[in-house]
Amino acid sequence: MGEKEVEKQKTDGQKNIIVGLFSRIDYGSRGFRKALVDAAYAVFKKEKPAFIKLLGGLVSRDLSQEMNGYVKDRKKLYSELKKQKRFSEMSRTRALAIHTRELECEFLDDVAQALARVIPVLTVPDWDDPTKERTVDLFIVTSPAFDGELGETVAHLLANLRTDIRVWNVGGDRFPIRYVNKLIWGLTPTKGIWMRSDYYSTPAERIIKVKIKQTTQSMPDMFAVGCLASSINKPKGELKYSYVTVPACHRLEDTRVSENQIGVSILEFPEDGGQYLYRTYSFKDIVSKELSYIVAPPRTSPIQKQIIEFIKERGFAARGMIQKQFHSVKAEELEAAMQKLTKLKTFRKIGENFPGVVFHEHSRKYQFDLRFIQRLLKYDRPPREYHEDNIVAFCCFHAGSIETDYQFFVNEVPKIILARNATILANAGDTKEGLEHDLDKKGEIIAGMANNDVQEEVAAHYIGKVMLEVFKVRFTEATAKVGKESVLVEEKVREHISSSLLNYYYRLGNHDTWETKHGHTPLKVFHFKLNAFLLKHIGEFLSTHGLYCRTLAEIIEGKVVQCEFFSLPSGLKVSIQHPYMARAKTTSIRPQEMMDFAQRHDCQVAIGGNFHVSEVVAEWDMTLGQCVCIELGTIKHGSNFERSKMKMVDQGVGYLKLISSDKRIEITESAFYGAPRPRPPVDNIAFVNEILAKDDIPPI
């Protein structure tokens, strides 16, 4: 198929274009859950996407085995009816046709019809007329490695049943998006052997590299890779392409090492063509406790209710386990209760959520009916309170370097912080360039900055300037919302100052600590100068408004913190890291290592750098739930050291939003912002030559 264009409409009020992404429904597998598909579409209904893409995994890889069993059972039944000469039943039952092909077609028709019922039809307000509804199209790209030929057949049968479903190229297709001038290339695995890896980025980048070598088409704005059950946001820079990976939308049962994420993803493209936002909604917490949503029907006895709760806690129960747990109950009474429980009919009534209990002879276990859990169990979550944390982070500012983009940092970063409503500015190290490795003699230090104290002063000035600009905007907005009488009260002034000033957390990097061997405390001058800069300029700003705060110095001291761990307002814990290591060819190795280190310190969030590359990787932990690492690039556009090793860098800052409930992350949103084009480094030689070209040269 040739390149296609996604049809959509637009109104004057539509600012951003939303694309919904999900993968791996795996219909027919043990892990299939209709409740997860419903949860995915609940997200899509909230996000109101222009279209939705299912990137592989429409059906299970084991569907062929199920089909073979279906054919075998039907043929066996046909033979038995023939022996009994029950010809009337044979003629009435079309599914008992003796031809294998007919039985296979009927099986696949049944699967397609079931999926047509499982996948909701999504309608959202129409862009042209909000009083009307429009149907959101679902585009299916099947995977040879996961769907196989049967999956492709089922997809086309499904499209015949539903006008809102379209089937595009198997293995991948290109999705141009109108009005934002973007092109997404959705990819799915064509070979199962590609999936085996300890690291989340390996299979994704392998799939992309194969496609790049194979294709004759132009490079897209980004790739979206399905079927891998991971969540990665990798910007363009170090790599010559940008990509995201999509979580799975089924309960992970038979997993490979790199499969971890359950949920859906959202891509949001600004109307002005700016940097995209990538959101991941994690469902793994929900799935991990899905049995907790089971409700014992009112017609059960007290002891039966206790048995149901016992099975919910463990997932199963053997006869001996139940007897030991309820040893105070008479054996015959317990046995009668269990017998009645296994015979209890299950109905999906309003207010009921009970799948029934089944006894498996071979394992001698009591378990809930899997078929009910797959198709009828509802994830009825109670209302909860949500918290939102917004972070803008950077690493490797390298104050004093001729390569640092000072203009981008001081002019653009305040705008990014305000646009993303960030309350935290995190610095993961290498605030200054330092003087080791004869950097000054190599001409990599700006003239006049070949001094650690001067570099720290410069860093304090630039970072302080960013914090000050954000403070001015927020303080002005905050005070404009209340009457002048309230603003004049000092308590209110302190409150507005505290809420308007960023929380700045920073740690030392290897460049910062080079001077420790000479007996100096790294970034001590920086810390004092930053506090002094903020105290001076915020004080002056307040005085121009006729305001004064006696505790301003105290507030600033509480906002500028050197640390390696801190807590967010939501209670989530953060680890700031600067590993003294080199980057690796496998891009997610370092983020995964940093995330593992953070988890060992009970932190759900890792912010790290030193590798001059950017990436966001999510991972679900059995204890902490959803965790995320944002690896940060650099404010430099490169260095002689990196260019000599043919290394590219990711330049700019990172943004991370966390939406959590009860200290469990449910939604992550990330983006990376850099200078639109590299600035040339400061040319010290040109500066010297300019002096030498003058006639009147002062004596040295």
XYZ file of C-alpha atoms in Angstrom:
700
model
C 0.000 0.000 0.000
C 1.157 3.504 -0.707
C 1.465 6.363 1.750
C -1.911 7.253 3.230
C -3.324 10.336 4.871
C -5.338 10.317 8.035
C -8.635 12.084 7.579
C -9.566 14.575 10.268
C -11.378 17.840 10.660
C -10.505 20.863 12.720
C -12.069 23.939 14.260
C -10.550 27.255 15.202
C -10.478 26.181 18.866
C -8.512 22.990 18.260
C -4.958 23.682 19.446
C -3.253 20.309 19.657
C -3.606 17.056 17.746
C -3.938 13.908 19.865
C -3.037 10.403 18.661
C -4.036 7.353 20.727
C -1.680 4.365 20.762
C -2.169 0.874 22.148
C -0.938 -2.625 21.412
C -1.252 -6.296 22.242
C -4.902 -6.934 23.064
C -3.877 -10.547 22.479
C -7.425 -11.830 22.108
C -7.461 -15.569 22.711
C -4.591 -15.623 25.200
C -4.808 -16.235 28.952
C -3.834 -12.615 29.483
C -6.662 -11.100 27.427
C -8.848 -8.755 29.489
C -11.865 -6.941 28.109
C -11.655 -4.665 31.159
C -8.242 -3.438 29.933
C -9.663 -2.614 26.504
C -12.457 -0.712 28.253
C -9.860 1.121 30.385
C -7.903 2.022 27.243
C -10.983 3.476 25.589
C -11.864 5.367 28.754
C -8.487 7.108 28.356
C -9.135 7.744 24.673
C -12.551 9.186 25.454
C -10.939 11.629 27.873
C -8.114 12.538 25.467
C -10.370 12.878 22.375
C -7.811 11.696 19.779
C -7.925 12.445 16.086
C -7.451 8.720 15.518
C -6.291 5.581 17.349
C -3.590 3.137 16.268
C -3.424 -0.494 17.358
C 0.189 -1.467 16.714
C 0.137 -5.258 16.612
C -1.237 -7.938 18.908
C -4.874 -7.916 17.834
C -5.007 -11.650 18.544
C -2.847 -14.106 20.439
C -0.013 -16.014 18.806
C -1.700 -19.157 20.172
C -4.897 -18.576 18.199
C -3.880 -21.221 15.646
C -3.760 -23.855 18.393
C -7.203 -22.837 19.589
C -8.482 -22.997 16.020
C -7.042 -26.478 15.557
C -8.740 -27.590 18.753
C -12.010 -26.069 17.549
C -11.794 -27.952 14.244
C -10.891 -31.204 16.000
C -13.790 -30.939 18.452
C -16.290 -30.123 15.728
C -15.180 -33.029 13.575
C -15.377 -35.349 16.538
C -18.910 -34.182 17.317
C -19.874 -34.569 13.662
C -18.607 -38.171 13.668
C -20.532 -39.022 16.828
C -23.771 -37.608 15.435
C -23.244 -39.535 12.215
C -22.744 -42.786 14.093
C -25.932 -42.156 16.039
C -27.710 -41.332 12.751
C -28.851 -37.952 14.140
C -28.966 -36.428 10.664
C -31.458 -33.720 11.546
C -29.022 -32.238 14.074
C -26.192 -32.508 11.547
C -28.089 -30.539 8.941
C -29.234 -27.906 11.450
C -25.690 -27.290 12.764
C -23.823 -25.455 10.040
C -20.650 -25.417 12.199
C -20.459 -29.209 11.923
C -19.406 -29.123 8.295
C -16.819 -31.804 7.764
C -14.506 -29.655 5.656
C -11.634 -28.245 7.668
C -11.478 -25.008 5.727
C -15.130 -24.238 6.428
C -14.621 -24.845 10.127
C -11.538 -22.607 10.184
C -13.431 -19.807 8.448
C -16.286 -20.098 10.920
C -13.865 -19.986 13.838
C -12.215 -16.823 12.511
C -15.631 -15.247 11.839
C -16.568 -15.907 15.457
C -13.316 -14.295 16.633
C -13.919 -11.213 14.478
C -17.487 -10.868 15.739
C -16.296 -11.210 19.334
C -13.650 -8.507 18.795
C -16.264 -6.249 17.206
C -18.126 -6.460 20.520
C -14.974 -6.164 22.662
C -13.554 -3.009 21.012
C -15.812 -0.041 21.797
C -16.964 2.452 19.201
C -15.568 5.816 20.306
C -17.447 9.003 19.569
C -16.269 12.476 20.564
C -17.592 15.989 19.896
C -17.196 16.991 16.279
C -14.642 19.742 15.595
C -16.898 21.605 13.178
C -20.060 21.333 15.276
C -19.582 20.493 18.996
C -23.302 19.709 19.266
C -22.689 16.694 17.020
C -20.594 13.554 17.532
C -17.934 12.115 15.268
C -16.627 8.558 15.275
C -12.906 8.109 15.926
C -11.246 5.736 13.465
C -9.129 2.817 14.649
C -6.175 1.899 12.403
C -4.822 -1.621 12.829
C -1.259 -2.568 11.904
C -0.747 -6.281 12.510
C 2.540 -7.967 13.388
C 3.752 -11.118 11.618
C 5.611 -12.094 14.807
C 2.609 -11.673 17.118
C -0.572 -11.800 15.012
C 0.626 -14.062 12.223
C -1.513 -14.730 9.162
C -4.558 -15.463 11.297
C -4.338 -12.051 12.916
C -4.217 -10.352 9.540
C -7.266 -12.346 8.400
C -9.198 -11.499 11.568
C -8.299 -7.808 11.170
C -9.827 -7.711 7.675
C -12.922 -9.592 8.852
C -13.237 -7.082 11.668
C -12.957 -4.166 9.243
C -15.831 -5.688 7.265
C -17.961 -5.624 10.409
C -17.016 -2.119 11.574
C -16.825 0.981 9.358
C -14.653 2.798 11.914
C -11.889 0.175 11.689
C -9.240 0.240 8.963
C -6.441 -2.246 8.323
C -3.155 -0.820 7.107
C 0.110 -2.411 6.043
C 1.209 -5.479 7.958
C 4.432 -4.817 9.883
C 4.176 -1.029 9.675
C 2.748 1.966 7.884
C 3.164 5.730 7.648
C 0.602 8.070 9.222
C 0.747 11.705 8.024
C -1.046 14.048 10.424
C -2.744 17.068 8.956
C -2.422 20.573 10.350
C 0.738 19.871 12.345
C 2.822 18.668 9.393
C 4.046 15.545 11.179
C 4.589 11.998 9.986
C 4.490 8.989 12.325
C 5.714 5.621 11.132
C 4.019 2.888 13.145
C 6.048 -0.330 13.256
C 5.449 -3.853 14.559
C 7.886 -6.799 14.777
C 8.071 -9.122 11.811
C 10.420 -11.638 13.478
C 10.042 -13.056 16.983
C 13.787 -13.474 17.470
C 14.157 -9.677 17.593
C 12.386 -9.544 20.935
C 14.958 -11.231 23.154
C 16.869 -8.722 25.252
C 17.410 -7.552 28.820
C 17.063 -3.923 27.729
C 13.912 -2.172 26.584
C 15.529 -0.185 23.773
C 17.255 -3.101 22.017
C 14.273 -4.670 20.187
C 12.750 -1.271 19.354
C 15.915 0.103 17.791
C 16.561 -3.165 15.972
C 13.111 -2.979 14.355
C 13.669 0.664 13.367
C 17.156 0.044 11.947
C 15.909 -2.840 9.815
C 13.110 -0.670 8.441
C 15.516 2.213 7.694
C 17.795 -0.124 5.736
C 14.914 -1.717 3.866
C 12.851 1.335 2.902
C 13.223 3.753 0.008
C 10.983 6.360 1.670
C 11.938 9.498 3.565
C 12.625 9.659 7.294
C 9.483 10.305 9.386
C 9.280 12.777 12.249
C 9.142 9.830 14.626
C 8.631 6.087 14.878
C 6.066 4.431 17.145
C 6.875 0.786 17.872
C 4.259 -1.629 19.187
C 4.163 -5.154 20.667
C 7.160 -4.646 22.993
C 5.215 -3.950 26.225
C 7.568 -1.114 27.141
C 7.396 2.674 27.417
C 10.285 4.694 25.966
C 10.458 8.277 24.741
C 13.698 8.795 22.807
C 14.269 12.161 21.078
C 16.308 12.784 17.965
C 19.900 13.896 18.536
C 22.230 11.130 19.643
C 20.188 8.962 17.240
C 19.213 10.253 13.820
C 15.568 9.455 14.538
C 13.044 9.901 17.333
C 10.865 7.070 18.609
C 8.410 5.938 21.269
C 7.348 2.448 22.305
C 3.843 1.418 23.336
C 2.760 -0.645 26.386
C 0.749 -3.847 26.057
C -2.999 -3.868 26.716
C -3.339 -7.347 28.221
C -2.164 -9.097 31.364
C 1.429 -10.165 30.742
C 1.600 -13.936 31.161
C 4.276 -15.439 28.924
C 6.748 -12.535 28.899
C 10.204 -11.956 27.552
C 12.733 -10.111 29.670
C 12.047 -6.736 28.101
C 8.238 -6.859 28.449
C 7.064 -4.897 31.459
C 4.454 -2.225 30.726
C 0.654 -2.564 30.649
C -1.324 0.466 29.566
C -1.856 2.893 26.682
C 0.027 5.880 25.290
C -0.867 9.283 23.931
C 1.071 11.506 21.529
C 0.159 15.180 21.587
C 1.379 17.489 18.834
C 1.102 21.274 19.277
C -0.616 23.100 16.468
C 2.471 25.264 15.937
C 4.533 22.173 15.081
C 6.546 22.354 18.310
C 7.824 19.575 20.524
C 5.470 16.622 21.042
C 4.337 15.372 24.445
C 4.313 11.654 25.217
C 1.965 10.291 27.894
C 1.785 6.775 29.285
C -1.208 5.624 31.307
C -0.123 2.674 33.439
C -2.682 -0.087 34.099
C -0.343 -2.549 35.773
C -1.336 -1.521 39.299
C -4.940 -2.245 38.346
C -4.111 -5.628 36.827
C -1.873 -6.615 39.751
C -4.882 -6.431 42.068
C -7.653 -7.345 39.651
C -8.983 -10.045 41.988
C -9.652 -7.332 44.576
C -12.472 -6.090 42.333
C -14.322 -9.385 42.763
C -17.389 -8.976 44.964
C -19.043 -11.955 46.643
C -22.726 -12.153 45.667
C -25.233 -11.426 48.439
C -26.633 -14.967 48.242
C -23.449 -16.494 49.695
C -23.060 -17.509 53.341
C -20.597 -15.838 55.746
C -18.135 -18.743 55.498
C -18.355 -18.669 51.689
C -17.602 -14.962 51.716
C -14.525 -15.641 53.844
C -13.380 -18.362 51.434
C -13.818 -15.969 48.503
C -11.675 -13.353 50.277
C -9.059 -16.014 51.024
C -8.837 -16.976 47.321
C -8.720 -13.283 46.319
C -5.662 -12.720 48.505
C -3.698 -15.646 47.065
C -5.081 -16.101 43.573
C -5.882 -19.748 44.297
C -6.431 -22.080 47.226
C -5.789 -25.807 47.634
C -8.148 -27.895 49.754
C -5.544 -28.264 52.505
C -4.906 -24.517 52.584
C -8.612 -23.838 53.103
C -8.898 -26.464 55.844
C -5.911 -24.994 57.674
C -7.167 -21.417 57.341
C -10.662 -22.293 58.580
C -9.718 -25.030 61.066
C -12.388 -23.878 63.519
C -15.121 -24.803 61.022
C -16.313 -28.381 60.909
C -14.900 -30.329 57.959
C -18.311 -31.360 56.620
C -19.625 -27.810 56.895
C -16.559 -26.477 55.083
C -16.875 -29.115 52.360
C -20.562 -28.300 51.856
C -19.742 -24.608 51.582
C -17.107 -25.309 48.934
C -19.409 -27.570 46.941
C -22.147 -24.937 46.876
C -19.608 -22.287 45.931
C -18.417 -24.221 42.863
C -22.007 -24.773 41.760
C -23.002 -21.151 42.239
C -24.117 -19.648 38.940
C -22.536 -16.363 37.889
C -24.508 -13.526 36.376
C -23.247 -10.083 35.440
C -25.848 -8.126 37.353
C -25.634 -4.500 38.408
C -23.593 -4.307 41.578
C -22.212 -7.849 41.180
C -18.692 -8.692 40.061
C -18.282 -12.382 40.827
C -16.708 -14.849 38.355
C -17.533 -18.084 40.189
C -15.126 -20.637 41.685
C -13.783 -23.592 39.689
C -11.991 -26.681 41.038
C -9.167 -27.926 38.785
C -8.656 -31.654 39.109
C -5.048 -31.809 37.903
C -3.698 -29.035 40.142
C -6.199 -29.670 42.956
C -6.747 -25.926 43.233
C -9.779 -23.729 43.651
C -9.585 -20.688 41.369
C -11.889 -18.076 39.943
C -13.327 -18.740 36.478
C -10.730 -17.322 34.063
C -13.200 -16.899 31.210
C -15.367 -14.610 33.340
C -12.303 -12.615 34.429
C -11.239 -12.230 30.813
C -14.569 -11.166 29.387
C -16.890 -9.906 32.131
C -14.925 -8.740 35.175
C -15.116 -4.980 35.668
C -12.334 -2.892 37.173
C -14.616 -0.859 39.434
C -12.069 1.453 41.049
C -13.208 3.676 43.924
C -12.740 7.462 43.668
C -9.286 8.653 44.714
C -7.328 11.844 45.179
C -4.717 12.649 42.545
C -1.537 14.702 42.821
C 0.387 16.334 39.987
C 4.137 17.009 40.000
C 5.785 18.975 37.178
C 9.556 18.952 36.784
C 11.909 20.634 34.338
C 15.407 19.170 34.602
C 18.781 19.673 33.007
C 22.278 18.302 33.277
C 25.753 19.218 32.111
C 25.402 22.999 31.928
C 29.224 23.202 31.839
C 29.501 26.888 32.740
C 32.685 28.270 31.207
C 32.641 26.022 28.164
C 32.800 27.604 24.724
C 30.233 25.009 23.569
C 27.427 25.773 26.081
C 24.347 27.440 24.576
C 23.935 30.185 27.162
C 21.333 32.059 25.109
C 19.046 29.043 24.824
C 19.272 28.399 28.540
C 18.584 31.920 29.768
C 15.984 32.842 27.126
C 14.078 29.620 26.440
C 14.154 27.589 29.658
C 11.988 30.107 31.616
C 9.385 29.881 28.842
C 9.459 26.068 28.994
C 9.038 26.083 32.782
C 6.068 28.444 32.569
C 4.464 26.611 29.665
C 4.713 23.282 31.474
C 3.700 24.753 34.860
C 6.788 23.246 36.506
C 7.410 23.931 40.185
C 10.720 22.069 40.370
C 13.984 22.755 38.548
C 16.407 19.856 38.912
C 20.104 19.888 37.982
C 21.763 16.478 37.694
C 25.378 17.681 37.841
C 28.306 19.111 35.881
C 27.166 22.648 36.568
C 30.601 23.942 35.535
C 33.181 22.851 32.980
C 36.157 22.683 35.358
C 39.820 22.865 34.420
C 41.050 19.277 34.290
C 42.528 17.682 31.170
C 44.091 21.066 30.244
C 40.774 22.307 28.901
C 41.887 25.910 29.248
C 45.077 25.246 27.276
C 43.071 23.418 24.605
C 40.954 26.536 24.092
C 37.731 24.923 25.352
C 37.232 27.477 28.135
C 35.905 30.979 27.427
C 38.653 33.550 27.827
C 38.615 34.895 31.365
C 36.843 31.831 32.792
C 39.909 29.681 33.405
C 39.078 29.785 37.107
C 36.707 27.506 39.039
C 35.278 30.309 41.163
C 34.494 32.415 38.091
C 32.765 29.448 36.407
C 30.619 28.924 39.503
C 29.691 32.614 39.582
C 28.678 32.462 35.917
C 26.559 29.349 36.563
C 24.867 31.047 39.522
C 24.086 34.069 37.335
C 22.484 32.055 34.515
C 20.530 29.632 36.726
C 19.506 32.499 38.982
C 18.301 34.449 35.948
C 16.043 31.533 34.926
C 14.583 31.258 38.430
C 14.113 35.030 38.642
C 12.235 35.329 35.342
C 9.850 32.545 36.332
C 9.369 34.122 39.757
C 8.483 37.529 38.318
C 5.775 36.123 36.057
C 4.226 33.912 38.721
C 4.372 36.480 41.498
C 2.745 39.077 39.271
C -0.014 36.630 38.299
C -0.558 35.542 41.902
C -0.831 39.061 43.281
C -3.080 40.159 40.438
C -5.708 37.634 41.544
C -6.179 39.183 44.998
C -6.948 42.661 46.271
C -4.179 45.110 47.083
C -5.097 45.047 50.772
C -4.344 41.299 50.937
C -1.029 41.667 49.115
C 0.237 44.208 51.648
C -0.098 41.691 54.482
C 3.385 40.234 55.001
C 2.067 36.738 55.573
C 0.467 36.827 52.128
C 3.667 38.214 50.632
C 5.631 35.276 52.056
C 3.018 32.872 50.752
C 3.167 34.284 47.230
C 6.974 34.378 47.244
C 7.182 30.743 48.314
C 4.651 29.545 45.735
C 6.183 31.634 42.929
C 9.829 30.660 43.462
C 11.023 27.394 41.941
C 12.333 24.605 44.120
C 15.867 24.126 42.809
C 17.550 20.779 43.567
C 21.077 20.076 42.354
C 23.869 17.598 42.856
C 27.561 17.394 42.049
C 28.891 15.953 38.817
C 32.335 14.644 37.938
C 33.356 17.982 36.365
C 32.278 19.735 39.558
C 34.340 17.462 41.811
C 37.633 17.658 39.896
C 38.819 20.395 42.264
C 38.364 18.313 45.435
C 41.908 16.942 45.074
C 43.152 20.486 45.639
C 41.213 20.796 48.881
C 38.289 22.853 47.564
C 34.571 22.303 48.206
C 32.813 22.004 44.826
C 30.019 24.482 44.046
C 30.320 26.252 47.402
C 30.832 29.587 45.651
C 27.976 28.698 43.293
C 25.595 28.045 46.178
C 26.385 31.305 47.965
C 26.315 33.355 44.763
C 22.991 31.876 43.640
C 21.365 32.685 46.985
C 22.857 36.202 46.899
C 21.674 36.749 43.301
C 18.102 35.722 44.131
C 18.060 37.714 47.368
C 19.238 40.872 45.631
C 17.032 40.747 42.550
C 13.862 39.424 44.192
C 14.272 42.057 46.888
C 14.579 44.764 44.242
C 11.548 43.393 42.392
C 9.466 43.441 45.572
C 10.550 46.958 46.444
C 9.387 48.250 43.048
C 5.936 46.980 44.059
C 6.155 48.562 47.475
C 6.577 45.188 49.200
C 9.035 43.817 51.709
C 9.646 40.371 53.220
C 11.818 40.001 56.307
C 12.197 36.233 55.791
C 13.156 36.407 52.105
C 16.661 35.031 52.734
C 15.203 32.118 54.697
C 12.719 31.310 51.937
C 15.473 31.307 49.303
C 17.736 29.091 51.411
C 14.921 26.538 51.629
C 14.443 26.626 47.868
C 18.080 26.079 46.817
C 19.074 22.591 47.944
C 22.077 20.407 47.153
C 21.031 16.764 47.528
C 20.931 13.341 45.948
C 17.413 12.457 47.127
C 14.317 14.561 47.689
C 10.541 14.170 47.955
C 7.951 15.686 45.669
C 4.845 17.451 47.037
C 2.871 14.296 46.211
C 5.142 12.209 48.450
C 6.916 10.466 45.580
C 10.655 10.087 46.178
C 13.255 11.199 43.643
C 16.872 10.150 43.148
C 19.170 12.612 41.316
C 22.107 10.748 39.812
C 25.289 11.520 37.940
C 27.010 8.166 37.309
C 30.733 8.414 36.626
C 30.352 6.197 33.578
C 30.373 6.398 29.790
C 27.322 6.045 27.587
C 26.559 2.726 25.880
C 25.441 1.675 22.402
C 22.250 0.236 23.906
C 20.499 3.469 24.781
C 18.311 2.275 27.660
C 21.122 0.587 29.640
C 21.999 3.671 31.678
C 18.391 4.760 32.381
C 17.536 1.221 33.494
C 20.602 1.123 35.743
C 19.735 4.507 37.242
C 16.153 3.373 37.782
C 17.332 0.201 39.510
C 19.581 2.266 41.799
C 16.654 4.572 42.585
C 14.338 1.665 43.363
C 16.879 0.237 45.808
C 16.577 3.549 47.669
C 12.749 3.405 47.596
C 12.531 6.086 44.899
C 9.951 5.903 42.114
C 11.644 8.625 40.044
C 15.222 8.829 38.782
C 16.659 12.014 37.257
C 20.142 11.541 35.870
C 22.745 12.495 33.344
C 26.427 12.708 32.411
C 26.080 10.857 29.124
C 24.901 13.879 27.083
C 21.941 11.872 25.777
C 18.223 12.011 26.569
C 15.637 9.316 27.113
C 12.626 8.536 29.303
C 12.090 4.918 30.331
C 9.283 3.546 32.507
C 9.340 0.328 34.509
C 6.882 -1.270 36.925
C 8.317 -2.474 40.232
C 6.620 -5.081 42.431
C 7.019 -2.890 45.522
C 6.934 0.699 44.259
C 4.616 0.317 41.293
C 5.217 2.411 38.190
C 8.685 4.002 38.156
C 10.308 6.305 35.621
C 13.774 7.549 34.744
C 14.441 10.720 32.777
C 17.963 10.728 31.384
C 19.106 14.222 30.467
C 21.322 15.495 27.691
C 23.494 18.591 27.890
C 23.204 22.334 27.356
C 26.267 22.045 25.098
C 26.017 21.211 21.418
C 28.998 18.886 21.654
C 32.702 18.925 22.450
C 35.994 18.159 20.766
C 36.235 15.027 22.901
C 32.876 13.701 21.646
C 33.443 14.715 18.049
C 36.787 12.920 18.057
C 34.866 9.762 19.006
C 32.149 10.442 16.408
C 29.520 10.916 19.104
C 26.437 13.084 18.762
C 24.666 14.627 21.750
C 21.107 15.424 22.814
C 21.066 19.135 23.597
C 18.495 20.815 25.818
C 16.348 20.219 28.888
C 13.799 17.593 29.859
C 10.253 17.857 31.178
C 8.443 15.261 33.278
C 4.903 15.323 34.657
C 3.789 12.713 37.197
C 0.165 12.122 38.154
C -0.102 9.844 41.164
C -2.500 8.604 43.784
C -1.419 7.362 47.214
C 2.236 7.570 46.105
C 1.624 5.321 43.074
C 2.325 6.789 39.635
C -0.520 6.320 37.167
C 0.339 8.767 34.364
C 3.677 10.058 33.104
C 4.127 12.824 30.547
C 7.494 13.726 29.069
C 9.128 15.944 26.468
C 12.571 17.244 25.542
C 13.301 20.805 24.468
C 16.470 21.957 22.748
C 17.802 24.815 20.676
C 16.338 24.707 17.156
C 19.832 24.803 15.652
C 23.357 24.601 17.081
C 25.068 27.847 17.966
C 28.730 28.084 16.993
C 31.058 27.861 19.992
C 32.646 30.971 21.400
C 35.764 31.627 19.288
C 38.561 32.756 21.596
C 41.070 33.047 18.722
C 38.745 35.361 16.787
C 38.485 37.493 19.905
C 42.298 37.675 20.207
C 42.737 38.376 16.493
C 40.226 41.218 16.741
C 42.418 42.835 19.380
C 45.597 42.242 17.409
C 44.065 43.827 14.314
C 43.695 47.152 16.092
C 46.365 49.800 15.643
C 46.301 50.937 19.225
C 47.230 47.866 21.273
C 47.525 48.412 25.006
C 50.672 46.985 26.547
C 50.354 43.535 28.133
